[in-house]
Amino acid sequence: MSLMFSGHAGVMVVLMILALFLSLLSLSSAQRPNIVFIVADDLGWNDVGFRNPDMKTPNIDKLATEGIIFENAYVQNLCSPSRTAFMSGMYPFHAGMQHEVLLPGQAVCVPLNYTFLPQELKKLGYATHMIGKWHLGFCKWECTPTYRGFDTYFGYYNAAEDYYNHSTGWDPSLDYHDNLLHARNYSGVYSAFTFAQRAVDIIHQHNASQPLFMYLPYQNVHAPIEVPKMYEDMYPNVVNTGRRIYSGMVSALDEAVGNVTQALKDRGLFENTLILFTADNGGPLERYANNWPLRGGKHTVWEGGTKGASFMYGAGLQKTKTTYDGMIHAVDWKSTLVSAAGGTPETDIDGMSHWDSIRSGLPSSRTEFIYNIDDFEIPVEGHAGIRVGDYKLILGYPGGPDGWHRPMNRTQDDIFEQTVYTKGDRPIHLFNIREDPTEHNDLAQQMPDMVAKLRARFEDYKKTMVPANFPNTDPASDPRLYGGAWTPGWC
Ligand SMILES: *[C@@H]1O[C@H](CO)[C@@H](O)[C@H](O)[C@H]1NC(C)=O
Ligand SMILES: *[C@@H]1O[C@H](CO)[C@@H](O)[C@H](O)[C@H]1NC(C)=O
Ligand SMILES: *[C@@H]1O[C@H](CO)[C@@H](O)[C@H](O)[C@H]1NC(C)=O
Ligand SMILES: *[C@@H]1O[C@H](CO)[C@@H](O)[C@H](O)[C@H]1NC(C)=O
Ligand SMILES: *[C@@H]1O[C@H](CO)[C@@H](O)[C@H](O)[C@H]1NC(C)=O
Ligand SMILES: *[C@@H]1O[C@H](CO)[C@@H](O)[C@H](O)[C@H]1NC(C)=O
């Protein structure tokens, strides 16, 4: 009896060990895909070669056309809000990040109790690296990339700095950092080269027994409009100077993407790498970007401000060389990448995983999303909208500029003219985005019931809003108090 029992228990133990071994095997780090998440700053819908043959982006086009191009991947209309969504999987209006972008001296960062994407991937065994633009707050070290899940960081905390001297705001005010140190010795070097080289170095030094996560939020193609002349010279047919330089900036980005993919190939990592590429917001028309045929641009909740030029390529995708028209929002990328990594997405965040849908070309399970809720009334009002099913409701001022614009190419010094807005002009717009993706046909007057339905849903979301955190600039942030460089430690 006792012998039989111990024999039975022995079999059980062997089976348990086998099951444990198999489960460990299925979760083995080496099998998880490497993930490269590239964000192009201020890239317009129509600024990529796979949409606009005037753009020279062969590396991006190859990945996009051999992967999956997203036709309905939405982002926020501005930088800090989109990056909040990418890293936390939360809507900016839940994080107090819904108004404008972070200004350099504001003592604000994305709530520290939010878990960021690299922290989730570290739990799955990933090495995590970030190169580029943060823009999620840096007033104390706890707010900065290496305290929020990244093993290494090279880049800048703010926005709109010079591509060569890496300064923004007061002078001198360096904003370039190599992990915890100021990176003072890159003056005169265009950031796209430094970022690509750092990415290549990391890939070459990476210990392949661990999966790699690289977050690469590029400075290109945000203003200031600057690029080495050789890239500008790729566009002799573009008459407008700003558009010509901007186009060159896109091609410099494309070359960087090419260098990063080449390094992955050289290291034998490419076959097991998943690449996600997205813009952070629509292109700013006044800074030479283009979103044709979509309406509006950066700063607006029109489709031109909120549809990201975006695609995925690589490991795990089954139905490729195609487009995907399911609805995706910026808050979803965190859960989607965690799923792609073999992890379990969080259930208490705004985002949801679309991994199974995207990889097999199945419908998206997202049926609605918030474009934005901006409760900070002065100096703007509006910038608010919701999508439910095929319909989109815009409440208040959508933001400027408005209209439909071809790439700027009329005269050498042509500049874009902003639409003048009168407060309270058009309180409500309603569109059927499936039938009218370019927002030509306002249905608000014709469909009052649909307006009421979407407005009620919007109000449901608004009840969960955290007030916008948008304080005055803190004088204690002044980089001149820190040897002329933006430095944490003043909140
Ligand atoms: C973070 O803290 C805020 C304020 O205390 C709270 O409202 C929110 O629910 C917390 N969020 C998470 C994800 O823990
Ligand atoms: C950096 O370049 C900008 C022009 O883009 C200039 O205004 C600024 O003074 C320069 N800053 C330094 C510290 O050289
Ligand atoms: C800048 O200095 C750091 C630290 O000494 C060094 O690792 C890096 O290679 C230098 N970069 C350049 C471009 O000189
Ligand atoms: C890409 O790599 C080539 C070859 O090393 C180099 O000449 C070029 O400057 C790199 N481009 C970028 C944008 O880093
Ligand atoms: C890579 O990591 C593994 C596991 O930690 C270790 O055994 C191996 O020595 C490392 N390889 C190199 C080249 O550092
Ligand atoms: C810009 O306009 C010129 C003529 O003014 C034309 O030759 C050229 O093809 C256009 N370029 C683009 C990229 O549209």
XYZ file of C-alpha atoms and ligand atoms in Angstrom:
575
model
C 0.000 0.000 0.000
C 2.640 2.440 1.079
C 4.892 1.264 -1.761
C 2.099 1.796 -4.289
C 1.441 5.239 -2.837
C 5.053 6.305 -3.023
C 5.260 4.921 -6.590
C 2.237 6.990 -7.544
C 3.671 10.076 -5.824
C 6.950 9.492 -7.647
C 5.169 9.560 -11.014
C 3.348 12.701 -9.927
C 6.627 14.393 -8.988
C 8.185 13.449 -12.322
C 5.122 14.783 -14.173
C 5.204 17.993 -12.170
C 8.884 18.502 -12.874
C 8.219 17.813 -16.553
C 5.315 20.304 -16.604
C 7.446 22.924 -14.859
C 10.273 22.295 -17.309
C 7.910 22.619 -20.276
C 6.341 25.809 -18.925
C 9.808 27.272 -18.342
C 10.728 26.237 -21.864
C 7.679 27.963 -23.359
C 8.577 31.144 -21.474
C 12.280 30.960 -22.223
C 13.816 34.381 -22.649
C 15.658 33.421 -25.779
C 12.355 32.843 -27.601
C 10.851 36.198 -26.794
C 11.110 38.572 -29.743
C 13.446 41.531 -29.639
C 11.302 44.657 -29.837
C 12.314 47.934 -31.461
C 9.762 50.717 -30.939
C 10.534 53.675 -33.206
C 8.705 56.975 -32.778
C 9.116 59.657 -35.432
C 8.505 63.126 -34.000
C 5.988 65.276 -35.914
C 5.967 63.042 -38.990
C 2.888 63.648 -41.138
C 0.511 61.051 -42.558
C 1.695 61.865 -46.095
C 5.411 62.185 -45.267
C 6.375 58.551 -45.871
C 7.272 56.972 -49.201
C 4.720 54.185 -48.819
C 2.002 56.858 -49.082
C 3.708 59.626 -51.011
C 6.123 58.626 -53.792
C 7.851 62.049 -53.592
C 9.315 61.046 -50.208
C 12.569 59.073 -50.303
C 12.283 56.533 -47.485
C 13.364 53.162 -48.944
C 14.148 51.508 -45.603
C 10.877 52.505 -43.990
C 8.944 51.556 -47.133
C 10.494 48.081 -47.260
C 9.602 47.325 -43.646
C 6.120 48.814 -44.026
C 5.198 47.072 -47.262
C 6.618 43.729 -46.118
C 4.898 44.127 -42.750
C 1.522 45.556 -41.808
C 0.592 49.198 -42.467
C -1.918 50.614 -39.998
C -4.680 52.689 -41.572
C -6.418 53.549 -38.299
C -3.762 53.734 -35.591
C -4.559 56.865 -33.599
C -2.263 58.984 -31.469
C -2.810 62.058 -29.346
C -2.586 65.410 -31.116
C 0.640 66.354 -29.338
C 3.901 64.956 -28.097
C 3.881 64.563 -24.285
C 0.310 63.214 -24.293
C 1.115 60.542 -26.927
C 4.288 59.502 -25.135
C 2.324 59.255 -21.879
C -0.003 56.831 -23.663
C 2.867 54.837 -25.240
C 4.698 54.351 -21.932
C 1.805 53.948 -19.485
C -1.103 52.644 -21.560
C -3.209 55.384 -19.952
C -5.096 58.239 -21.571
C -3.441 61.594 -20.880
C -6.693 62.851 -19.301
C -6.251 60.175 -16.636
C -2.713 61.328 -15.941
C -3.207 65.103 -15.860
C -1.194 65.254 -19.112
C -4.013 66.350 -21.445
C -3.131 70.014 -21.884
C -0.515 70.996 -24.467
C 2.989 69.562 -23.929
C 5.324 69.748 -20.953
C 7.248 73.025 -20.927
C 10.915 72.744 -19.945
C 10.592 74.328 -16.486
C 7.298 72.787 -15.367
C 7.568 70.677 -12.211
C 5.443 67.873 -13.663
C 5.996 64.271 -14.616
C 3.726 61.385 -15.530
C 2.381 60.006 -12.206
C 5.083 57.889 -10.585
C 2.641 55.159 -9.602
C 2.106 54.290 -13.270
C 4.079 51.304 -14.536
C 5.917 52.040 -17.777
C 6.302 49.691 -20.740
C 10.012 48.943 -20.103
C 9.197 47.996 -16.494
C 6.672 45.454 -17.772
C 9.199 44.093 -20.275
C 11.911 43.844 -17.630
C 9.602 41.489 -15.701
C 9.763 39.273 -18.814
C 13.545 39.302 -18.858
C 14.223 42.060 -21.389
C 17.266 44.302 -21.551
C 15.753 47.785 -22.006
C 17.337 50.749 -23.755
C 16.080 54.169 -24.727
C 17.595 56.628 -27.171
C 15.980 59.971 -27.957
C 13.219 62.213 -26.719
C 11.607 61.718 -23.309
C 9.249 64.692 -22.762
C 7.539 63.029 -19.804
C 9.061 65.157 -17.055
C 12.457 65.323 -15.352
C 12.128 67.621 -12.326
C 13.408 64.803 -10.109
C 15.465 61.745 -10.950
C 12.550 59.405 -10.207
C 10.807 60.902 -13.265
C 13.622 60.088 -15.703
C 14.103 57.097 -18.034
C 16.638 55.071 -16.043
C 14.356 55.286 -12.984
C 11.310 54.271 -15.016
C 12.444 50.976 -16.462
C 15.280 51.672 -18.880
C 18.679 50.073 -18.269
C 20.326 52.797 -20.354
C 19.337 56.183 -21.736
C 20.840 58.569 -24.238
C 18.839 61.599 -25.301
C 17.024 64.718 -24.203
C 14.255 65.509 -21.742
C 12.512 68.396 -23.513
C 11.522 69.297 -27.079
C 12.393 71.466 -30.055
C 16.074 71.789 -29.300
C 18.735 72.519 -31.873
C 19.860 69.329 -33.684
C 23.524 70.359 -33.502
C 24.109 72.184 -30.222
C 21.412 70.233 -28.278
C 20.232 73.326 -26.416
C 16.681 74.450 -25.752
C 15.160 77.277 -23.757
C 17.494 79.727 -22.026
C 21.071 79.924 -23.275
C 23.175 78.095 -22.428
C 20.842 75.207 -21.700
C 22.161 71.884 -22.870
C 19.602 69.077 -22.974
C 21.574 65.976 -23.937
C 22.213 63.172 -21.507
C 24.166 59.953 -21.467
C 22.483 57.997 -18.684
C 22.865 60.273 -15.645
C 25.575 62.508 -17.130
C 25.344 65.573 -19.316
C 26.572 64.695 -22.808
C 28.588 67.822 -23.571
C 30.900 66.423 -26.215
C 28.440 65.985 -29.096
C 28.246 69.641 -30.061
C 28.063 70.085 -33.827
C 26.950 66.513 -34.513
C 23.420 66.165 -35.956
C 21.449 64.072 -33.468
C 20.253 61.483 -36.024
C 23.858 60.245 -36.430
C 24.540 60.035 -32.704
C 21.262 58.265 -31.974
C 21.721 55.717 -34.776
C 25.324 55.064 -33.716
C 24.268 54.547 -30.103
C 21.548 52.129 -31.215
C 24.033 50.223 -33.382
C 26.554 50.054 -30.509
C 23.906 48.708 -28.118
C 22.853 46.063 -30.633
C 26.461 44.973 -31.119
C 27.122 44.805 -27.369
C 23.817 43.098 -26.553
C 24.039 39.691 -24.872
C 21.649 37.664 -27.036
C 20.783 35.309 -24.186
C 18.373 38.075 -23.162
C 15.632 39.586 -25.367
C 16.233 43.221 -26.330
C 13.799 46.113 -26.048
C 14.879 49.342 -27.700
C 12.693 52.458 -27.523
C 13.894 54.853 -30.207
C 11.916 58.100 -30.105
C 13.790 60.061 -32.755
C 14.312 63.841 -32.804
C 13.587 63.870 -36.556
C 11.516 65.444 -37.925
C 10.459 67.976 -35.281
C 11.307 71.676 -35.659
C 13.803 73.348 -35.816
C 13.946 72.508 -39.513
C 17.585 71.431 -39.834
C 19.407 68.739 -41.759
C 22.893 68.215 -43.226
C 22.885 69.502 -46.788
C 23.347 66.093 -48.423
C 19.850 65.060 -47.287
C 18.269 68.319 -48.412
C 19.960 67.796 -51.784
C 17.994 64.574 -52.266
C 14.969 66.775 -53.086
C 16.030 69.153 -55.890
C 12.445 69.245 -57.226
C 10.967 70.640 -54.039
C 10.827 74.376 -54.606
C 9.884 75.406 -51.068
C 12.977 75.665 -48.867
C 11.294 74.547 -45.642
C 9.613 71.553 -47.280
C 12.877 70.602 -48.962
C 14.782 70.582 -45.657
C 11.907 68.802 -43.905
C 11.912 66.124 -46.606
C 15.653 65.709 -46.088
C 15.052 65.269 -42.349
C 12.656 62.422 -43.145
C 15.315 60.788 -45.339
C 17.923 61.124 -42.572
C 15.493 59.331 -40.272
C 15.027 56.670 -42.912
C 18.784 56.144 -43.172
C 18.948 55.760 -39.388
C 16.205 53.116 -39.548
C 18.275 51.379 -42.229
C 21.391 51.435 -40.034
C 19.537 50.011 -37.047
C 17.993 47.177 -39.081
C 21.388 46.450 -40.651
C 22.969 46.165 -37.183
C 20.222 43.738 -36.132
C 20.967 41.664 -39.246
C 24.734 41.773 -38.628
C 24.162 40.436 -35.116
C 21.742 37.738 -36.316
C 18.944 39.296 -34.249
C 16.765 40.594 -37.079
C 14.764 37.403 -37.739
C 13.508 37.448 -34.170
C 12.798 41.170 -33.978
C 9.431 42.915 -34.000
C 9.522 46.547 -35.127
C 6.759 49.022 -34.312
C 7.024 52.381 -36.044
C 4.691 55.301 -35.369
C 4.475 59.069 -35.500
C 3.671 60.706 -32.168
C 1.032 63.011 -33.675
C -0.035 64.327 -37.046
C 2.382 66.530 -38.958
C 2.546 70.267 -38.152
C 1.562 71.993 -41.403
C 3.180 75.247 -40.268
C 6.465 73.338 -39.940
C 6.297 71.908 -43.483
C 4.839 68.516 -42.629
C 1.945 67.098 -44.628
C -1.128 65.010 -43.832
C -2.893 65.005 -47.214
C -5.700 63.988 -47.708
C -6.570 64.215 -44.010
C -7.946 67.391 -42.452
C -5.887 69.573 -40.116
C -2.590 68.737 -38.453
C -0.649 68.616 -35.211
C -2.364 70.430 -32.294
C -5.818 69.562 -33.676
C -8.238 66.735 -32.992
C -8.957 66.516 -36.724
C -7.871 63.202 -38.249
C -4.766 64.941 -39.644
C -3.618 65.632 -36.088
C -4.474 62.259 -34.620
C -3.850 59.502 -37.169
C -0.294 58.263 -36.889
C 1.806 57.132 -39.848
C 2.437 53.661 -38.473
C 3.357 50.078 -39.268
C 4.665 46.857 -37.759
C 7.211 44.477 -39.182
C 8.739 41.197 -38.151
C 8.678 38.401 -35.629
C 5.314 36.839 -34.846
C 3.301 38.529 -37.594
C 1.453 35.972 -39.693
C -0.601 37.941 -42.207
C 1.883 40.407 -43.707
C 2.352 42.552 -46.841
C -1.016 44.063 -46.096
C -2.784 46.923 -44.397
C -4.740 46.667 -41.174
C -7.768 48.893 -40.820
C -8.840 47.937 -37.288
C -9.113 50.750 -34.754
C -6.027 51.124 -32.549
C -5.191 53.899 -30.101
C -1.820 55.015 -28.697
C -2.826 53.639 -25.275
C -2.932 50.147 -26.829
C 0.702 49.778 -27.861
C 1.913 48.965 -24.343
C -0.462 46.002 -23.928
C 0.076 44.935 -27.539
C 3.859 44.793 -27.154
C 3.619 43.047 -23.778
C 1.446 40.390 -25.478
C 3.885 40.097 -28.355
C 6.592 39.497 -25.745
C 4.598 36.575 -24.345
C 3.442 38.478 -21.272
C -0.005 39.109 -19.855
C -1.241 42.672 -20.402
C -2.509 44.619 -17.413
C -6.288 44.742 -17.014
C -6.504 48.023 -15.079
C -5.192 50.385 -17.772
C -6.942 52.149 -20.648
C -5.055 50.216 -23.323
C -5.860 46.753 -24.684
C -3.765 44.280 -26.612
C -4.390 43.941 -30.336
C -1.571 41.446 -30.828
C -3.738 38.468 -31.815
C -5.878 40.619 -34.123
C -2.998 42.389 -35.831
C -0.834 39.338 -36.367
C -3.658 37.349 -37.973
C -5.604 40.174 -39.628
C -8.692 39.812 -37.430
C -11.035 42.689 -36.528
C -9.951 45.014 -33.742
C -11.734 44.695 -30.426
C -11.564 48.469 -29.893
C -14.859 50.178 -30.774
C -14.386 53.591 -29.195
C -11.735 55.965 -27.890
C -11.224 59.451 -26.576
C -9.315 61.869 -28.836
C -8.763 64.122 -25.876
C -10.478 65.870 -23.005
C -8.735 69.138 -22.210
C -10.219 70.844 -19.175
C -7.615 73.617 -19.083
C -9.810 76.439 -20.401
C -7.369 79.309 -20.770
C -6.007 80.174 -23.314
C -7.729 77.477 -25.393
C -10.986 75.634 -25.129
C -11.965 72.507 -26.997
C -9.372 70.009 -28.232
C -11.903 67.405 -27.202
C -13.458 64.529 -29.077
C -14.708 60.975 -28.969
C -15.063 58.162 -31.482
C -17.815 55.560 -31.056
C -18.167 53.010 -33.828
C -18.080 54.858 -37.149
C -18.888 58.247 -35.635
C -16.689 61.021 -34.284
C -17.873 63.942 -32.187
C -15.675 67.019 -31.749
C -16.588 69.305 -28.864
C -15.504 72.944 -29.058
C -12.495 74.232 -30.944
C -10.762 71.352 -32.777
C -7.492 73.314 -32.730
C -5.715 74.967 -35.664
C -4.697 74.760 -38.422
C -7.743 73.545 -40.294
C -8.271 72.464 -43.886
C -6.824 70.119 -46.478
C -3.377 70.853 -47.812
C -1.042 69.381 -50.402
C 2.686 69.365 -49.589
C 4.012 72.907 -49.659
C 5.759 73.354 -52.991
C 4.532 76.600 -54.533
C 7.302 79.117 -54.008
C 10.673 79.112 -52.363
C 9.606 81.079 -49.280
C 5.950 80.160 -49.130
C 4.686 79.944 -45.544
C 1.640 78.265 -44.189
C -1.221 80.489 -43.076
C -2.998 79.635 -39.843
C -6.781 79.628 -39.763
C -8.128 82.365 -37.518
C -10.414 81.009 -34.829
C -13.194 82.860 -33.095
C -13.990 81.427 -29.697
C -17.293 79.546 -29.698
C -17.332 79.483 -33.515
C -18.549 75.929 -34.042
C -19.312 74.192 -30.774
C -19.931 70.729 -32.249
C -18.901 68.649 -35.267
C -20.040 65.113 -36.103
C -18.548 62.917 -38.819
C -18.959 59.366 -40.056
C -15.257 58.547 -40.238
C -15.726 55.230 -42.013
C -17.580 56.871 -44.914
C -15.881 60.240 -44.666
C -12.362 59.789 -43.285
C -11.345 63.251 -44.517
C -14.063 65.024 -42.500
C -15.752 66.940 -45.296
C -19.354 66.312 -44.300
C -20.416 67.625 -40.881
C -23.504 65.671 -39.752
C -24.111 67.482 -36.450
C -27.271 69.293 -37.641
C -28.684 66.205 -39.366
C -28.114 63.685 -36.588
C -28.969 65.220 -33.189
C -29.602 61.776 -31.663
C -26.147 60.585 -32.614
C -24.661 63.801 -31.194
C -26.514 63.184 -27.932
C -25.372 59.557 -27.807
C -21.703 60.405 -28.290
C -21.868 63.363 -25.956
C -23.311 61.145 -23.207
C -20.494 58.641 -23.701
C -17.959 61.485 -23.615
C -19.443 62.704 -20.317
C -19.027 59.178 -18.880
C -15.326 59.325 -19.619
C -15.056 62.894 -18.378
C -16.223 61.792 -14.911
C -12.964 59.845 -14.592
C -10.742 62.760 -15.626
C -7.856 63.991 -13.501
C -7.481 67.806 -13.769
C -4.754 68.949 -16.158
C -1.479 69.497 -14.345
C -0.117 72.588 -16.046
C 1.665 74.860 -13.557
C 3.771 77.926 -14.276
C 7.410 77.421 -15.080
C 9.445 76.935 -11.901
C 12.409 79.342 -11.653
C 14.279 76.645 -9.709
C 14.527 74.691 -12.979
C 16.785 77.321 -14.615
C 19.660 75.424 -16.232
C 22.009 78.295 -15.390
C 21.743 77.080 -11.784
C 23.067 73.703 -12.964
C 26.103 74.625 -15.006
C 24.063 75.439 -18.114
C 22.272 72.117 -18.571
C 18.732 70.940 -17.851
C 19.111 68.780 -14.751
C 16.679 66.983 -12.401
C 16.515 67.956 -8.744
C 14.128 70.893 -8.396
C 10.869 69.281 -7.287
C -1.937 56.815 -8.820
O -2.172 57.754 -7.796
C -3.318 58.571 -8.030
C -3.334 59.687 -7.000
O -3.036 59.187 -5.732
C -4.556 57.695 -8.008
O -5.701 58.484 -8.246
C -4.418 56.647 -9.096
O -5.501 55.758 -9.048
C -3.119 55.876 -8.968
N -2.953 55.074 -10.166
C -2.424 53.869 -10.177
C -2.269 53.226 -11.513
O -2.074 53.315 -9.162
C 21.933 76.619 -30.428
O 21.408 76.897 -31.716
C 20.303 77.784 -31.710
C 19.807 77.895 -33.142
O 19.104 76.748 -33.500
C 20.700 79.125 -31.145
O 19.587 79.981 -31.071
C 21.265 78.924 -29.743
O 21.745 80.147 -29.285
C 22.389 77.903 -29.761
N 22.774 77.635 -28.377
C 24.022 77.439 -27.986
C 24.225 77.188 -26.540
O 24.940 77.437 -28.779
C 31.760 61.659 -25.180
O 32.260 61.337 -23.895
C 31.885 60.048 -23.418
C 32.361 59.922 -21.981
O 33.727 60.221 -21.887
C 32.460 58.985 -24.345
O 32.023 57.710 -23.919
C 31.929 59.231 -25.746
O 32.510 58.316 -26.639
C 32.254 60.654 -26.200
N 31.613 60.876 -27.487
C 32.155 61.621 -28.441
C 31.356 61.779 -29.682
O 33.226 62.166 -28.314
C 24.393 55.098 -41.450
O 25.574 54.342 -41.564
C 26.455 54.821 -42.573
C 27.586 53.825 -42.660
O 28.167 53.665 -41.412
C 26.930 56.214 -42.189
O 27.779 56.726 -43.185
C 25.701 57.124 -42.055
O 26.116 58.409 -41.611
C 24.712 56.542 -41.064
N 23.506 57.358 -41.061
C 22.899 57.786 -39.947
C 21.653 58.621 -40.115
O 23.288 57.535 -38.834
C 25.449 36.357 -21.601
O 24.613 36.096 -20.491
C 24.670 34.746 -20.052
C 23.582 34.541 -19.006
O 23.637 35.561 -18.053
C 26.081 34.471 -19.525
O 26.176 33.136 -19.114
C 27.075 34.717 -20.664
O 28.389 34.592 -20.160
C 26.902 36.115 -21.223
N 27.736 36.256 -22.405
C 28.578 37.263 -22.564
C 29.349 37.287 -23.843
O 28.724 38.136 -21.722
C 7.370 70.957 -56.972
O 7.000 71.886 -57.984
C 7.839 71.849 -59.130
C 7.391 72.899 -60.091
O 7.110 74.097 -59.443
C 7.764 70.484 -59.790
O 8.684 70.424 -60.863
C 8.136 69.418 -58.794
O 7.937 68.141 -59.341
C 7.308 69.533 -57.513
N 7.872 68.612 -56.572
C 7.143 67.889 -55.765
C 7.871 66.961 -54.878
O 5.938 67.964 -55.737
